[in-house]
Amino acid sequence: MLLQHLRELIEFGFVQKRTFDGYPLKVEYYLTEDMGQGAIEALRIYQQMGIRFMKENGMEEILKEKGLV
């Protein structure tokens, strides 16, 4: 299942795969500069929106417990 998800992420341009010769086989997956890093930035924006919502609605204690504020 993981490999299927990785293939889809590669297909959509979020992830690239690097394979190294030798034994044991070594493969690295990494985020692409445009789509992959862009997705991370979008997630940061969503996180900040969620944090702001929680602060405005009296849930700051939960954020403190998780070390987010």
GROMACS .gro file of C-alpha atoms in nm:
model
   69
    1MET     CA    1   0.000   0.000   0.000
    2LEU     CA    2   0.283   0.242   0.083
    3LEU     CA    3   0.448   0.185  -0.254
    4GLN     CA    4   0.119   0.253  -0.430
    5HIS     CA    5   0.088   0.587  -0.250
    6LEU     CA    6   0.448   0.675  -0.328
    7ARG     CA    7   0.393   0.597  -0.697
    8GLU     CA    8   0.091   0.828  -0.700
    9LEU     CA    9   0.287   1.106  -0.531
   10ILE     CA   10   0.561   1.065  -0.791
   11GLU     CA   11   0.305   1.066  -1.073
   12PHE     CA   12   0.151   1.392  -0.946
   13GLY     CA   13   0.492   1.557  -0.899
   14PHE     CA   14   0.502   1.580  -0.520
   15VAL     CA   15   0.783   1.329  -0.464
   16GLN     CA   16   1.091   1.212  -0.654
   17LYS     CA   17   1.272   0.883  -0.615
   18ARG     CA   18   1.646   0.828  -0.615
   19THR     CA   19   1.783   0.473  -0.643
   20PHE     CA   20   2.142   0.387  -0.554
   21ASP     CA   21   2.340   0.098  -0.701
   22GLY     CA   22   2.485  -0.168  -0.478
   23TYR     CA   23   2.379  -0.412  -0.217
   24PRO     CA   24   2.170  -0.375  -0.015
   25LEU     CA   25   1.944  -0.176  -0.244
   26LYS     CA   26   1.901   0.181  -0.126
   27VAL     CA   27   1.614   0.407  -0.232
   28GLU     CA   28   1.541   0.760  -0.118
   29TYR     CA   29   1.219   0.953  -0.167
   30TYR     CA   30   1.214   1.329  -0.131
   31LEU     CA   31   0.978   1.620  -0.185
   32THR     CA   32   1.005   1.808  -0.511
   33GLU     CA   33   1.093   2.177  -0.499
   34ASP     CA   34   0.771   2.301  -0.654
   35MET     CA   35   0.477   2.074  -0.569
   36GLY     CA   36   0.622   1.896  -0.265
   37GLN     CA   37   0.753   2.204  -0.089
   38GLY     CA   38   0.439   2.395  -0.193
   39ALA     CA   39   0.226   2.135  -0.018
   40ILE     CA   40   0.432   2.178   0.300
   41GLU     CA   41   0.377   2.554   0.287
   42ALA     CA   42   0.001   2.502   0.243
   43LEU     CA   43  -0.002   2.273   0.548
   44ARG     CA   44   0.179   2.540   0.752
   45ILE     CA   45  -0.091   2.790   0.659
   46TYR     CA   46  -0.365   2.545   0.763
   47GLN     CA   47  -0.183   2.482   1.091
   48GLN     CA   48  -0.165   2.853   1.168
   49MET     CA   49  -0.535   2.890   1.089
   50GLY     CA   50  -0.614   2.602   1.325
   51ILE     CA   51  -0.399   2.746   1.601
   52ARG     CA   52  -0.568   3.084   1.565
   53PHE     CA   53  -0.912   2.919   1.573
   54MET     CA   54  -0.825   2.726   1.888
   55LYS     CA   55  -0.693   3.037   2.063
   56GLU     CA   56  -1.005   3.233   1.972
   57ASN     CA   57  -1.228   2.953   2.105
   58GLY     CA   58  -1.067   2.897   2.442
   59MET     CA   59  -0.862   2.590   2.355
   60GLU     CA   60  -0.519   2.739   2.418
   61GLU     CA   61  -0.450   2.487   2.697
   62ILE     CA   62  -0.455   2.202   2.442
   63LEU     CA   63  -0.203   2.393   2.229
   64LYS     CA   64   0.021   2.440   2.533
   65GLU     CA   65   0.004   2.067   2.615
   66LYS     CA   66   0.121   1.991   2.262
   67GLY     CA   67   0.395   2.253   2.274
   68LEU     CA   68   0.250   2.464   1.994
   69VAL     CA   69   0.232   2.793   2.183
   0.00000   0.00000   0.00000
